Each structure stands twice: as structure tokens, then as C-alpha cells.
XYZ file of C-alpha atoms in Angstrom:
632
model
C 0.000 0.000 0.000
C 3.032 2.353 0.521
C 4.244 1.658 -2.632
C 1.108 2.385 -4.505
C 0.847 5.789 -2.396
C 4.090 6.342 -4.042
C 3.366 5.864 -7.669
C 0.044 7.565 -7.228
C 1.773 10.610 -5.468
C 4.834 10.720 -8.242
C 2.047 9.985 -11.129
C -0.322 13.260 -9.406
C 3.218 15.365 -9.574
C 3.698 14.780 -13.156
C 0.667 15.693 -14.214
C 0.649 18.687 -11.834
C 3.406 19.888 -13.465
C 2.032 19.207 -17.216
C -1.083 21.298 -15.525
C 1.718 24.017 -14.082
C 3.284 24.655 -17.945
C -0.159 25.440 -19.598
C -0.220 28.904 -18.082
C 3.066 29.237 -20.271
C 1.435 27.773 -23.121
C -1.452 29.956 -23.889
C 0.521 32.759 -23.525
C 2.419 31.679 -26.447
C -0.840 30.814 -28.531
C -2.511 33.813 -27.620
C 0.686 36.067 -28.279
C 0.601 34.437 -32.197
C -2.943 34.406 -31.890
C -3.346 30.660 -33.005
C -6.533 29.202 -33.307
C -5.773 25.309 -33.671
C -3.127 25.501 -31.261
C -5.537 27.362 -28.876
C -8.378 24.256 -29.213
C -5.835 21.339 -29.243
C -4.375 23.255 -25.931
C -7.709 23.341 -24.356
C -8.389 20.040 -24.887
C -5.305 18.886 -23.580
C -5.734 20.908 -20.508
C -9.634 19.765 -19.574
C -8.019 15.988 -20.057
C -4.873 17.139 -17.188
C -7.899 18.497 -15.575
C -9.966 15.770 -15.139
C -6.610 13.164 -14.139
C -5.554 15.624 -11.633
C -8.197 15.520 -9.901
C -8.640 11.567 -10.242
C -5.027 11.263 -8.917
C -5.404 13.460 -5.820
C -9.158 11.807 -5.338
C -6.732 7.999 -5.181
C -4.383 9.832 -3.192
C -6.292 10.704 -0.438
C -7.692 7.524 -1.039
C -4.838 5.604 0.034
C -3.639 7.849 3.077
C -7.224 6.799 4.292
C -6.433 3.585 3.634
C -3.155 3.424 5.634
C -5.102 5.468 8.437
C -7.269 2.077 8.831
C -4.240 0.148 8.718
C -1.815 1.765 10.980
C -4.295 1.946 13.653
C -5.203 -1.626 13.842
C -1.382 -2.665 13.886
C -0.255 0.238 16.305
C -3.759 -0.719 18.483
C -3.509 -4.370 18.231
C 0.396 -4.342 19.160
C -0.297 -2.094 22.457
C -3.395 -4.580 23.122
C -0.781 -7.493 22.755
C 1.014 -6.275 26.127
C -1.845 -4.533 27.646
C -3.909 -7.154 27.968
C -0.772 -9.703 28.622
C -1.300 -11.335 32.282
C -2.547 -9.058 34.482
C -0.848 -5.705 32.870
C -4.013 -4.057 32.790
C -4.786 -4.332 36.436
C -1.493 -3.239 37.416
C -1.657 -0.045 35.053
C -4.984 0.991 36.025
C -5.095 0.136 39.622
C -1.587 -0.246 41.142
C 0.385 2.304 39.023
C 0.047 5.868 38.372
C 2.243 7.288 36.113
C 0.574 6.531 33.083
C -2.521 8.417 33.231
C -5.533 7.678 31.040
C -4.398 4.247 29.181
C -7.644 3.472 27.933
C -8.004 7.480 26.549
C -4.358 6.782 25.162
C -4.867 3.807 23.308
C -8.410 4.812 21.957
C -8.402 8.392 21.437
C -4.470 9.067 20.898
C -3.660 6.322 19.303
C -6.580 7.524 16.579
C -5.671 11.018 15.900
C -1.849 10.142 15.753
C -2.568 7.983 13.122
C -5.001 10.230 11.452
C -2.578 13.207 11.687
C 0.366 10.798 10.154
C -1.807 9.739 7.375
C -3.213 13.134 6.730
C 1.152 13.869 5.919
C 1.830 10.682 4.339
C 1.770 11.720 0.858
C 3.973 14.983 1.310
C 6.136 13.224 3.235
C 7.001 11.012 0.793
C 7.082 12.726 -2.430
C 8.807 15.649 -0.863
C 12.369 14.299 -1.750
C 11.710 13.428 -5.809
C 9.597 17.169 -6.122
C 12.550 19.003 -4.434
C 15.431 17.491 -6.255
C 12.773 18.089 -9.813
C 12.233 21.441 -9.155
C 15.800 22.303 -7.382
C 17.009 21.282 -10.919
C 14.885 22.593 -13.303
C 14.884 26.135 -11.260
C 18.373 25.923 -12.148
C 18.437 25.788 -15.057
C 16.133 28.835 -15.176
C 17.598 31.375 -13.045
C 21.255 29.894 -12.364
C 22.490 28.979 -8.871
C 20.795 32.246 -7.402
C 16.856 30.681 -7.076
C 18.462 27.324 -5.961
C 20.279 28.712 -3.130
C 17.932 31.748 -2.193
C 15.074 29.339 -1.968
C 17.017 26.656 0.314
C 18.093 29.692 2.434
C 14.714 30.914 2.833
C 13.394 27.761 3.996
C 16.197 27.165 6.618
C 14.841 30.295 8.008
C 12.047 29.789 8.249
C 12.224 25.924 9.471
C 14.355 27.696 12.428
C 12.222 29.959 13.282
C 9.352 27.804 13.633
C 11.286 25.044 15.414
C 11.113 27.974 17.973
C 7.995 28.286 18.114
C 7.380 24.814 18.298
C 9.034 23.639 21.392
C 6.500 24.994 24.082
C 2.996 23.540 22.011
C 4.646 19.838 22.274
C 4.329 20.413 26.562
C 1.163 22.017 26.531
C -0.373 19.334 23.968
C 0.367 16.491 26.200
C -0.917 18.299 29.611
C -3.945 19.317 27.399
C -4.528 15.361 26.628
C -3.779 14.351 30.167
C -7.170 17.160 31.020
C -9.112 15.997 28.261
C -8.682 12.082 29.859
C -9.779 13.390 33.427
C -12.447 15.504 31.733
C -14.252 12.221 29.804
C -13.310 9.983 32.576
C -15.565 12.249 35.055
C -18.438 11.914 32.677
C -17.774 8.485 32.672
C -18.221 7.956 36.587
C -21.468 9.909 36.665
C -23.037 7.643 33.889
C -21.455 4.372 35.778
C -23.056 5.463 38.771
C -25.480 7.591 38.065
C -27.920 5.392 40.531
C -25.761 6.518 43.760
C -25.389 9.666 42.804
C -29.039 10.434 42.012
C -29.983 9.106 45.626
C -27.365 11.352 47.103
C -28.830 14.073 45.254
C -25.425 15.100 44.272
C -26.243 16.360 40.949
C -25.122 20.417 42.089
C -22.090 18.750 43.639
C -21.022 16.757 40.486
C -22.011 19.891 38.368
C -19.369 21.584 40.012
C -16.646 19.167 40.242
C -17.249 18.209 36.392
C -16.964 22.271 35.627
C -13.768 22.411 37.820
C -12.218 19.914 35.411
C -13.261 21.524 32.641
C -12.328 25.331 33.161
C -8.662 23.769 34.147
C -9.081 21.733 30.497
C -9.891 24.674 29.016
C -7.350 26.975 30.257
C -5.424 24.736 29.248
C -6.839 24.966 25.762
C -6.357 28.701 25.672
C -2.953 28.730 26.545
C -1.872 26.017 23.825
C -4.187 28.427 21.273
C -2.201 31.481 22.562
C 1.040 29.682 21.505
C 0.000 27.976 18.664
C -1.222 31.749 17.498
C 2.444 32.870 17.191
C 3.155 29.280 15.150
C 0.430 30.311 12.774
C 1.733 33.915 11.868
C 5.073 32.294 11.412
C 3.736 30.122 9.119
C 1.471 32.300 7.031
C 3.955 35.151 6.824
C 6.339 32.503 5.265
C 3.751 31.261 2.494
C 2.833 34.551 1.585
C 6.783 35.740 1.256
C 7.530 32.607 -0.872
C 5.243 33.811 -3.554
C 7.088 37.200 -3.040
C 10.240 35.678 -3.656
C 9.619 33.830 -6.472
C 9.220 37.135 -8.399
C 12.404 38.475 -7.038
C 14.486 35.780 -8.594
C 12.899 35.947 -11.679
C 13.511 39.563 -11.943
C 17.472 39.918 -11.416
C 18.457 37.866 -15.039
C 15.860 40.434 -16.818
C 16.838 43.485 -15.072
C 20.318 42.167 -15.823
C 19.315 41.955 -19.694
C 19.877 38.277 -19.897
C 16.812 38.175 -22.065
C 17.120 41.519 -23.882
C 16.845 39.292 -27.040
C 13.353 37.912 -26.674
C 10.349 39.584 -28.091
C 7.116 40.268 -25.695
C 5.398 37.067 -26.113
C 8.607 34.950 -25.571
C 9.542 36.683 -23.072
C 6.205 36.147 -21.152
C 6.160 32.808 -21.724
C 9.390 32.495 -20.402
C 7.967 34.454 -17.369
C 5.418 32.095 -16.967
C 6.952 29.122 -16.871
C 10.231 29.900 -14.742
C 7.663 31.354 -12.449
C 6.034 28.288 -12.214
C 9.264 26.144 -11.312
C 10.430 29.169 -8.830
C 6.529 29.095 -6.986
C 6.295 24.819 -7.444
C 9.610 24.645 -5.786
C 8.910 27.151 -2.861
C 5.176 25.818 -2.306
C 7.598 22.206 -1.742
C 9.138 23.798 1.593
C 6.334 26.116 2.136
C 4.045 22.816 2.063
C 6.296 21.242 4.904
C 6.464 24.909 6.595
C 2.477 24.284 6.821
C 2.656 20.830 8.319
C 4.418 22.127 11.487
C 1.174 22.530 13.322
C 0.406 19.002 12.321
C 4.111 17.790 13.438
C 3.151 19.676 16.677
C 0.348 17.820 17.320
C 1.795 14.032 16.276
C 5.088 14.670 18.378
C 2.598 15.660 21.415
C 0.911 12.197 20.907
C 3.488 10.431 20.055
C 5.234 11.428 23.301
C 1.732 9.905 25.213
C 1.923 6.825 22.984
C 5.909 6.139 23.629
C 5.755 6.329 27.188
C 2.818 3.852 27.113
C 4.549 1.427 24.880
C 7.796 1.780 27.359
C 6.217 1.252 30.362
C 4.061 -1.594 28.820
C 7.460 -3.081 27.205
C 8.978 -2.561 30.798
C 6.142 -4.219 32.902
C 6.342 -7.216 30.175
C 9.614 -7.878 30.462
C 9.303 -7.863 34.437
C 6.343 -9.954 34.521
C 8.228 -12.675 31.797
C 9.796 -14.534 34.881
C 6.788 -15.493 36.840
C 3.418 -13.991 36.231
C 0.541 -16.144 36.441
C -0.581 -16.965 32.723
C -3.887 -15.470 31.019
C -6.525 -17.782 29.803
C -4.729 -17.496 26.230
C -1.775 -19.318 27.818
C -3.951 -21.543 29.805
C -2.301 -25.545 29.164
C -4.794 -28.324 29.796
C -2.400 -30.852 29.807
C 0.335 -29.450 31.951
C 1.295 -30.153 35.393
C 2.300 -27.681 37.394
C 5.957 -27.283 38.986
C 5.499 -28.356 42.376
C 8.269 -28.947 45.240
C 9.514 -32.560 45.643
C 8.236 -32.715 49.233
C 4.656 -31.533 48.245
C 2.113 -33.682 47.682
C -0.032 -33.575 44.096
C -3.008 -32.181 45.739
C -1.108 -28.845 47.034
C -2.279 -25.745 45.446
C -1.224 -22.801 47.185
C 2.067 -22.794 49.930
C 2.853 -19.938 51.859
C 5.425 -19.424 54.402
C 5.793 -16.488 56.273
C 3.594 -14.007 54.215
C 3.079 -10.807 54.970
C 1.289 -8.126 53.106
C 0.639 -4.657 53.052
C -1.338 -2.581 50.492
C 0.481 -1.196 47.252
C 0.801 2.199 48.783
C 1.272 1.842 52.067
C 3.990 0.243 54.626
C 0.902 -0.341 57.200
C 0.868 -4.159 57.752
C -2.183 -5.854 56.902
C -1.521 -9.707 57.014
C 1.898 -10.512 59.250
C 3.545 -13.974 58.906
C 0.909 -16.317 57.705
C 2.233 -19.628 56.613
C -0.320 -21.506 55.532
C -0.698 -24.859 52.708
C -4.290 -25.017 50.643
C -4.750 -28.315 49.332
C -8.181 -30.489 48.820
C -9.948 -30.609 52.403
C -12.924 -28.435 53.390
C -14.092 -24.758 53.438
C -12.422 -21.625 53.988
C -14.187 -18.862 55.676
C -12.378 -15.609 56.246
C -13.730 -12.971 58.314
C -12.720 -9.647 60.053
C -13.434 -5.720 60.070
C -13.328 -3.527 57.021
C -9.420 -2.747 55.998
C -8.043 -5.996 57.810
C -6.843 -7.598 54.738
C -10.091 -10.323 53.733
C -9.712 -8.925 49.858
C -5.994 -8.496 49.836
C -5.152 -11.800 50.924
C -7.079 -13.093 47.685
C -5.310 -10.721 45.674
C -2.061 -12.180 46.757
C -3.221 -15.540 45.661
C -4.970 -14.775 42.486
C -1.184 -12.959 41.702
C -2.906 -9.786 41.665
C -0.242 -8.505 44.420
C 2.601 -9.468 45.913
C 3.476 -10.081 49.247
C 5.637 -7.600 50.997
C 7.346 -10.817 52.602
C 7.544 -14.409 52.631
C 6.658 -17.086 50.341
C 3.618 -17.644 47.992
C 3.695 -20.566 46.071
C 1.352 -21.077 42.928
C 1.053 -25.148 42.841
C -1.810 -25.784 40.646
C -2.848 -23.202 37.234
C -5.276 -20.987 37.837
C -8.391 -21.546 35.859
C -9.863 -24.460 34.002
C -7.268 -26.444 35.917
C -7.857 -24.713 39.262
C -9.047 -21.885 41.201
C -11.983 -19.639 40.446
C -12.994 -15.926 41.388
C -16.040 -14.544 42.179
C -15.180 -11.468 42.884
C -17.866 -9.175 44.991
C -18.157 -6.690 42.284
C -19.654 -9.321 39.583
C -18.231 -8.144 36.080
C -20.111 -8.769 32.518
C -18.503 -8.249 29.016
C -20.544 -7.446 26.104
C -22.479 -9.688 24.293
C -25.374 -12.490 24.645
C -26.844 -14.556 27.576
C -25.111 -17.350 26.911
C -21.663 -15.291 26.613
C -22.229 -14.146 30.185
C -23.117 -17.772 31.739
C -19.555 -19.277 30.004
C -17.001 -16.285 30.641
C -14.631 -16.780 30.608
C -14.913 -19.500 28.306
C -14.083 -18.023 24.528
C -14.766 -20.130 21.171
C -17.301 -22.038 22.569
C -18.815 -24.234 20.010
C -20.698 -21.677 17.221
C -23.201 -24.380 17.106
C -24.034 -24.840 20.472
C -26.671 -27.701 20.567
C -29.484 -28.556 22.860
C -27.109 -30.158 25.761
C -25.488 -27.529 26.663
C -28.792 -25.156 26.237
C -30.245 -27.678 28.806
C -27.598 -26.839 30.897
C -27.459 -23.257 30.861
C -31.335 -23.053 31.159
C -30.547 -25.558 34.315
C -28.505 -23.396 36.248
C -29.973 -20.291 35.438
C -33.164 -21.552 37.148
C -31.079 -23.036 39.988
C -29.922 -19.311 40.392
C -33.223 -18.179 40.262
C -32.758 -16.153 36.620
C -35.793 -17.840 34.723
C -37.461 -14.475 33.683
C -33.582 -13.745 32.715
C -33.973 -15.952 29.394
C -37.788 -14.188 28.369
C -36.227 -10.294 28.697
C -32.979 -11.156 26.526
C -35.211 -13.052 24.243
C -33.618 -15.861 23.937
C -29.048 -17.142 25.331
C -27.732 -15.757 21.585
C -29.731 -12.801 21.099
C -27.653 -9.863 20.699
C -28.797 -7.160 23.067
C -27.610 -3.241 22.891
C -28.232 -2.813 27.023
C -25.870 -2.747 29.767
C -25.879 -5.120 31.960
C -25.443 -3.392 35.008
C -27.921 -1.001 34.462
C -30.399 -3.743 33.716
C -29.976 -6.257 36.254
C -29.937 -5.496 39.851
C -27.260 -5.743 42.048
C -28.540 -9.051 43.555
C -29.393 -10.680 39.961
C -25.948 -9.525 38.919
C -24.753 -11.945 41.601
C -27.075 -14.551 40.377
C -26.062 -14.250 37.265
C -22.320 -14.487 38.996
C -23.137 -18.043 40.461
C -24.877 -19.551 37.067
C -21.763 -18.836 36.013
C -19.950 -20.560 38.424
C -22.221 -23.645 38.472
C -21.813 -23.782 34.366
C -17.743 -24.109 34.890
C -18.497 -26.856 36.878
C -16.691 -30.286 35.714
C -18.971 -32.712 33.776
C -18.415 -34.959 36.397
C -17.260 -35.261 40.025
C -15.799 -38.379 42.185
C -17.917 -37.386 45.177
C -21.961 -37.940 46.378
C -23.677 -38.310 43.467
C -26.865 -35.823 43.030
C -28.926 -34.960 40.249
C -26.997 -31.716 39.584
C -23.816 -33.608 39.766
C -24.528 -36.024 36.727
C -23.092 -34.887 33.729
C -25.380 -34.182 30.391
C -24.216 -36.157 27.483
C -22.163 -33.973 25.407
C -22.297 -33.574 21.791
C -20.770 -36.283 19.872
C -22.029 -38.942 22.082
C -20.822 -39.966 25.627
C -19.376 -37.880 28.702
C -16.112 -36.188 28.877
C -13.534 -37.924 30.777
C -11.110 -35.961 33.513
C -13.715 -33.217 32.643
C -12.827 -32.163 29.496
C -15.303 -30.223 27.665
C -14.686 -31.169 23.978
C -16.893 -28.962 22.165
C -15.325 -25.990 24.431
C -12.080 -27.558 24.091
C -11.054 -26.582 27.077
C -10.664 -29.079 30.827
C -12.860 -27.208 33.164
C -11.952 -26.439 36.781
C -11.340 -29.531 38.924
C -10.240 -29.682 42.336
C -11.353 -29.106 45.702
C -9.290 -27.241 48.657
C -8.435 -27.453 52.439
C -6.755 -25.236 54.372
C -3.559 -26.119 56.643
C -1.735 -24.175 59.291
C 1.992 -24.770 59.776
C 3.563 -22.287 61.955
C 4.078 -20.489 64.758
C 1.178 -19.765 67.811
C -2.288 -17.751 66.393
C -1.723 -14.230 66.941
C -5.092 -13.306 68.094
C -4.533 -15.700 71.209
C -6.344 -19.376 70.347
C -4.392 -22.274 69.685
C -3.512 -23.063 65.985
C -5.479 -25.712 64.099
C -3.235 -28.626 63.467
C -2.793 -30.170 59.952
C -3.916 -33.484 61.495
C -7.275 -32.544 62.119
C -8.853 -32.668 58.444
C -10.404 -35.346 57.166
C -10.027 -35.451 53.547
C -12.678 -34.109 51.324
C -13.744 -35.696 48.002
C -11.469 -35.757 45.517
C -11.003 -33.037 42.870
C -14.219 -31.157 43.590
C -14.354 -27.485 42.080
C -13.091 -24.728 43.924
C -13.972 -21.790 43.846
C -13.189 -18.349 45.853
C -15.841 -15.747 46.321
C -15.083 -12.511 47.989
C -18.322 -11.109 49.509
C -20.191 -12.457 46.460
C -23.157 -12.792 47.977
C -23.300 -9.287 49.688
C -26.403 -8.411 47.429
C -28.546 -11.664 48.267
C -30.943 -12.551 51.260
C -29.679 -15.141 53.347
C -32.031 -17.487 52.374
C -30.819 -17.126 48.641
C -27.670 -17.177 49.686
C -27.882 -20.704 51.844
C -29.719 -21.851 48.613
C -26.590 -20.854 46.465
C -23.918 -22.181 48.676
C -26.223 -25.719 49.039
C -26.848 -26.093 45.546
C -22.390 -25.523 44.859
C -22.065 -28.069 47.532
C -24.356 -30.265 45.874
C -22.131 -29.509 42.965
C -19.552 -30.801 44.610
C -17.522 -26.992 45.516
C -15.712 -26.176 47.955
C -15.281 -22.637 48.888
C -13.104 -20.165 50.235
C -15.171 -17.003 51.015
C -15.264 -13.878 52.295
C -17.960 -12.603 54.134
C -19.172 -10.945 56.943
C -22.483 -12.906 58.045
C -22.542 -15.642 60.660
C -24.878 -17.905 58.491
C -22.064 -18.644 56.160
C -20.185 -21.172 58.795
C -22.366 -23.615 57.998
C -21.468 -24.345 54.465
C -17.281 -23.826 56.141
C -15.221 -25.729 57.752
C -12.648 -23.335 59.068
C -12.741 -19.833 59.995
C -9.562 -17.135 58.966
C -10.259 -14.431 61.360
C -8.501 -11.569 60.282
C -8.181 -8.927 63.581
C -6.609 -6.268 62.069
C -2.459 -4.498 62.246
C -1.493 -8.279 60.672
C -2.939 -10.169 63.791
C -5.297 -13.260 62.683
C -6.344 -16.493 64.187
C -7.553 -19.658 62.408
C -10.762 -21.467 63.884
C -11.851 -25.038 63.042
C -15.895 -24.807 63.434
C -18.024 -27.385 65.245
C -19.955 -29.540 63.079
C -23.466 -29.399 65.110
């Protein structure tokens, strides 16, 4: 595509200069007064016309063309290492000196492309016109317009260089406004709800105005620059035509064409005039793009530092982070140390952790070993840790000290979160229920309808199926402004009882029995074929190794489980039933046991022990006890 920008752009040049001689040319037939010579000329010139304008219509054409293209490469190769393990989380939430990803990768990422492609074509014929018309000027006026016209354009590429400098600053701090600016809008329409209880529409009014009067100050400052770019720029195109003439007229005031009559002479005017104005209008054209370089150097000084710091957290993150689904392996076993047994999936000794930023100790040497056994229940005051402990095991932190071992993968082959904020992509029903599940069968056939309708009813989200219309119809809603928060965690847990495995080795129910799948027969090790993907497995217990409880009871000794049923689900759910009644929520956590889950949850309310086993009482400045609970 380059390459045909360039023969389109050389092609448009030639004829531009065919186009540039006519002037010339009826001066001559009109000077003889030449009748034939006058049509044929005509003729000629309508035809220049009419492929002038064809050429420039391709031209711009193509720089559209490789605007399309350039932004899906560029976007696609920043989504490559955004999106790479979790890169995105730690940008957006643990990092903040890259403001406004999302607004650079969307918005900046756009224009700079735009802007380039808008200068493509000048760009690149710029060389071949300059060395044309440096020549053929010449050999019209002699070294003098070669070397007047060069000198003119250092000038004035100085000057503005000058000018330059300070809108490159103020372009980036006006993007950085303009990403504050949306992003405000942005929370009010994500939770417009809250705010509209709070009645804190005057409140929002003014901190939304605040941002933009310091956006648009902004704005009037970079304008107040950019005005002294602009003079610089149009002062320079209007001299250029200026000096054209002045070349032209030293060799005839010098009576280097004393010979020529009248008409020869203004033909020869006319066409040297041409050359002298084609060649200046070449640096007079790159003069004009300066605003435009402004404004690409601005973003491409927003897109760089992206790309570095994405380039930087990828390289850091290459010798241990915990693979994305795209990297998920179905078949391989993860590295485990030789004195651990195969049903270990998280070891830590020693841990302690404190929040991104801040040194106040949240979790202080807790050694612990999750492997299959029973339920987890942690529990303790607001800002004790409950969240941040999951964090640290979904690899979402890391621990300020210790040990935290990884033992089994995370996903299909392990552990599942269910968070207390439930989140839902775009798309259908049925694309809800399976996230994150992706390619699942395009012709998704009654079994696995079956169960989908199953579990939504088991969460209570019959109506769910009547109001989309159907699992693949395409709606243009939101789903969290359509569901409540409490069917939003429904939704949440028919999710989680779809990623079930097909089948488990413990008391069989009528949930538990696997559907046939498609092609006849079950799925063995609970491998979904038509998903292609193994589906999380395994069931966890909790073990304390270690020194005394800090909160004063006695620890709970690794002898006192009783295995659980082998290679039941597990799943962790941080306050993910927060929205629910307690009798929905006992009717969740009986139907996942049913199912053969075990959980590790986080939650506040006492009528979650029941579906537990052990209790992680978190008590706050890294103190914690662990509490078996009696089975009455």
C-alpha cells in the first residue's frame, strides 16, 4: 500500500506539473494568436484536468487507507502487552504514572494515526519534487533561485522550530485534562444510581466544571502559543510567492533576455515562475505541516511512554506472572516442590502483606498450605486484609514478605474468582453464563442449552432468558444497568455452576450427573470437547503450619482434616453474595455443595459457617487467628 501511495503521489506530480506549464502555453498561442493551437491546448488541458483531480481523489484515497491500517497494527500491538497477564490491572489500579491508558490507546492512538496519514503523501514525495524542481529552477535562473530558496526555507524551518518547542508540553498536559475531563463523565453515567440518591447532581455539576475550566485553560494557553506558530507560518507562504518574483527579476533586469520579443519573453515568465513558486510551495508545504508535526510529536510522546512502560512491565512480569486464559495448558502439570504432595495448590510461608501504597501491615507472617480438604471462611473488620489476601493468591499482588507458592494453574485447571463486584462483558446470555470460556462451540446444541437453562433456574434467573429473548440474542443494554445488584450476583453463580466439571468423584446428586455432550458420551477428567477446554477440577483445604495464632487461640493442626472428596471445584468468592438474602444465599452455597464446591469465602455474616469448615479471622495491624468450626 506504501508503494502504490508512491506511484500515485509521483504519477499526481507529473501531471501537476504538465497542468503548471499550460499557463506558459497559452501565452504563447494567444501572443501568435493561433486558433488550432488554442483548441488542441484546451483540450489537452480539460483531459490534465480531469486526471488531476482523479489522482489526488486515489491519493487521499490511500492515506485513508493506511489510516485504517496503521491503527489496527499500532492498536492491536499495544493490546498485545496490555492485555498480557494481568498488565491491565497493574496499570490501572496499582500504578500511576501513566494516566488515562484506555483514553491513550483509543483516542491518541486515533488522531496520531489520522494526523500521520493526513502527511503521508507529502512526506514522501517531498524528496523526488525538491530534487525536480531544485534542478529545473536551475536551469532557469542559475544557482541564485536554488540557493535563495534553500536559504529561505532554513529560516524559516528555524524559526518555527522555535515556536514549536512549548505547544509539544502544553499538547500532552492538554490530553492528560481531556482524559480526566471524559473519565468524570464516565463515573457519573457508571453510577449515576448513587449519585441520584445522594442528590449530588449540584455537587457533580461543580466538580465536572472544575475539570473543565482547568481543560480549558489549558486549551487557551496552547491556542495562545499555537497563534504565534500560525503567523510564522502564514507570513512565510505569503513571502515565498514574493520571492519567487524576485528571482525571476534579477536575469531580466540584468538583460539576460534583452533578445526575446514580448510574447517569448512572457512565456518564459510564466513558466520559470512556475518552477520558482512549485519549488517554494515544496518547503512552504512542509512549513504548513508544522502545526500538524506539533500535534503528532505531542501524541506520540503519550503513545511512547505507554509502549515503554508496557514493554517494561512485560519484560518484568516474563519470569513469573501467572498466565492469562490465552496461555492456559490443559495438559500441563504444574511445577510443584519434591516434598509436596499432588493435591497442594497454594504454599505460603511467612507471608506478609501490606497494600500497594502503604507500609501499614495488613496480614503478618501467615504460613499456611491449601490443598483439597474443606471450606475456607475468612472474616474480620473492614481494611483488615479479607480482599488483599485473595489478591495475593490470584497474583494480583505481591506479598511484601515471605513465600507464595502457585502449585496448581489458575483456571480451568484450578481456582476460580467470584469477585464481589460481579463483572459482565458485552455480548449475549449465553456469553455471560460461560465467561470466561471463549470459542465455545458456534453451534451450540441442545445439551449444553439444557444446561445453561438448568442453572440459570437453579440461580433463580428464569425471567432472565424471556427479557434477553432468547441465550444468543444480541442485546444493545448494559448489563449493570439492567440487572440489579442481587441478579448480577445470580447471574455471577450460574456462572460458576456452568464451569463446573462434567463430572465429580464425590456424592452423586442430580446436579452432579453430567449431560451427554455432543458427539455422544461424557467427557472424561472433565474435558469439555466442544469448548475444548478441561474445566476447573479440584477441591481445597486449608492447613496451618507455623508459629502460635496471633489473636490468642491455639492453631489448628494439619492433622485434624479429614479429607474431602477428591477433585471437587473450587472456587473463591469474595463477599459475592453481599447483594442476596440469606435465604438465597444458603440456597446458592447448598446447591455448589451439591455440585460438589468447595469454597473459600469472604464474608461478613454468621450464616455462612455452615457451608465452612474453618474460619480465617482476620483482627486487624497483621494479627489473625484460624478457627476449626463445630460440626453441630
Amino acid at each position: 500500500m506504501f508503494l502504490t501511495l508512491l506511484c500515485v503521489a509521483l504519477l499526481k506530480q507529473l501531471v501537476i506539473y504538465q497542468v503548471g506549464l499550460i499557463p506558459s502555453q497559452y501565452y504563447g498561442v494567444l501572443g501568435n494568436k493561433d486558433l488550432d493551437g488554442f483548441k488542441t491546448l484546451t483540450f489537452l488541458a480539460v483531459v490534465l484536468i480531469v486526471l488531476n483531480s482523479m489522482l489526488k481523489s486515489f491519493d487521499q484515497f490511500t492515506c485513508n487507507l493506511l489510516y485504517v491500517s496503521w491503527r489496527k497494527d499500532l492498536t492491536e500491538h499495544l493490546h498485545r502487552f496490555y492485555f498480557q497477564g494481568r498488565v491491565y490491572y497493574t496499570l490501572n489500579v496499582l500504578r500511576d504514572d501513566v494516566d488515562n491508558p484506555d483514553q491513550r490507546i483509543s483516542q491518541d492512538v486515533e488522531r496520531f494515526c489520522r494526523q500521520l496519514s493526513s502527511m503521508a503523501s507529502k512526506l514522501i514525495i517531498s524528496p523526488f519534487t525538491l530534487i525536480y524542481y531544485t534542478y529545473q529552477c536551475f536551469q532557469s535562473t542559475g544557482w541564485l533561485g536554488p540557493v535563495s530558496i534553500f536559504g529561505y526555507f532554513i529560516l524559516g524551518t528555524l524559526v518555527n522550530k522555535m515556536l514549536m518547542g512549548p505547544i509539544v508540553a502544553k499538547l500532552v498536559q492538554q490530553e492528560k485534562l481531556e482524559g480526566d475531563f471524559r473519565f468524570k463523565h464516565m463515573q457519573i453515567r457508571v453510577n449515576a444510581e448513587p449519585a441520584a440518591f445522594f442528590r449530588a447532581g449540584h455537587v457533580e455539576h461543580m466538580r465536572t466544571d472544575r475539570r473543565l475550566q482547568r481543560l480549558l485553560q489549558t486549551q487557551r494557553e496552547l491556542i495562545s502559543k499555537e497563534l504565534w506558530l500560525y503567523i510564522g507560518v502564514n507570513t512565510f507562504d505569503y513571502l515565498g510567492s514574493i520571492l519567487s518574483y524576485v528571482v525571476m527579476a534579477i536575469p531580466i533586469f540584468r538583460g539576460v533576455y534583452g533578445d526575446l520579443s514580448p510574447t517569448e519573453l512572457s512565456t518564459l515568465v510564466s513558466k520559470n515562475a512556475f518552477v520558482c513558486i512549485y519549488l517554494i510551495s515544496c518547503f512552504t508545504g512542509l512549513i504548513d505541516l508544522s502545526s500538524t508535526f506539533s500535534d503528532v510529536a505531542g501524541y506520540t510522546h503519550r503513545i511512547g511512554e505507554l509502549q515503554e512502560t508496557l514493554l517494561d512491565m512485560s519484560l518484568k512480569s516474563q519470569g513469573g506472572e501467572v498466565p492469562d486464559e490465552s496461555e492456559w495448558d490443559m495438559d500441563r502439570a504444574p511445577k510443584r516442590p519434591v516434598t509436596e504432595p499432588t493435591d497442594t495448590a497454594f504454599l505460603l510461608e511467612r507471608v506478609s502483606i501490606c497494600a500497594p501504597s502503604s507500609n501499614k501491615p495488613l496480614i503478618r507472617d501467615l504460613s499456611l498450605k491449601i490443598s483439597e480438604g474443606q471450606s475456607l471462611l475468612i472474616t474480620g473488620n473492614t481494611g483488615t486484609g479479607k480482599t488483599s489476601l485473595l489478591r495475593v493468591l490470584g497474583g494480583l499482588w505481591a506479598s511484601t514478605r515471605g513465600s507464595v507458592q502457585m502449585l496448581t494453574d489458575f483456571g480451568p485447571h484450578g481456582v476460580l474468582f467470584l469477585p464481589q463486584k460481579p463483572f459482565f462483558t458485552d455480548g449475549t446470555l449465553r456469553e455471560q453464563v460461560i465467561y470466561p470460556l471463549k470459542e465455545i462451540y458456534p453451534d451450540s446444541g441442545s445439551t449444553d442449552d439444557e444446561r445453561i437453562m438448568r442453572f440459570l433456574e437453579l440461580a433463580g434467573l428464569s425471567s432472565l432468558v424471556t427479557r434477553t429473548e432468547g441465550l444468543d440474542q444480541q442485546v444493545d443494554w448494559n448489563w449493570y444497568d439492567v440487572l440489579s445488584p442481587g441478579e448480577m450476583q445470580r447471574l455471577s453463580f450460574a456462572r460458576l455452576f456452568y464451569l463446573q466439571p462434567k463430572y465429580a468423584a464425590s456424592a452423586v446428586n442430580k446436579w452432579a450427573t453430567p449431560p451427554a455432550v455432543p458427539g455422544g458420551g461424557m467427557a472424561a477428567g472433565g474435558f469439555h470437547p466442544a469448548a475444548g477446554r478441561r474445566l476447573p477440577r479440584w477441591s481445597l483445604a486449608l492447613c496451618f503450619f507455623g508459629p502460635r495464632s496471633s489473636c490468642g487461640r491455639a492453631p489448628v493442626s494439619q492433622s485434624s482434616f479429614q479429607p474431602a472428596l477428591p477433585w471437587a471445584p473450587g472456587r473463591v468468592l469474595d463477599e459475592a453474595t453481599s447483594a442476596l438474602t440469606e435465604e438465597v444465599e444458603s440456597e446458592l452455597y447448598r446447591i455448589g455443595q451439591q455440585l460438589g464446591m468447595t469454597f473459600i469465602s469472604v464474608g461478613h455474616r454468621r450464616s455462612l459457617e455452615r457451608f465452612h469448615s474453618l474460619v480465617l479471622k482476620l483482627c486487624g495491624e497483621g494479627r489473625w487467628e484460624l478457627i476449626r468450626i463445630k460440626v453441630e
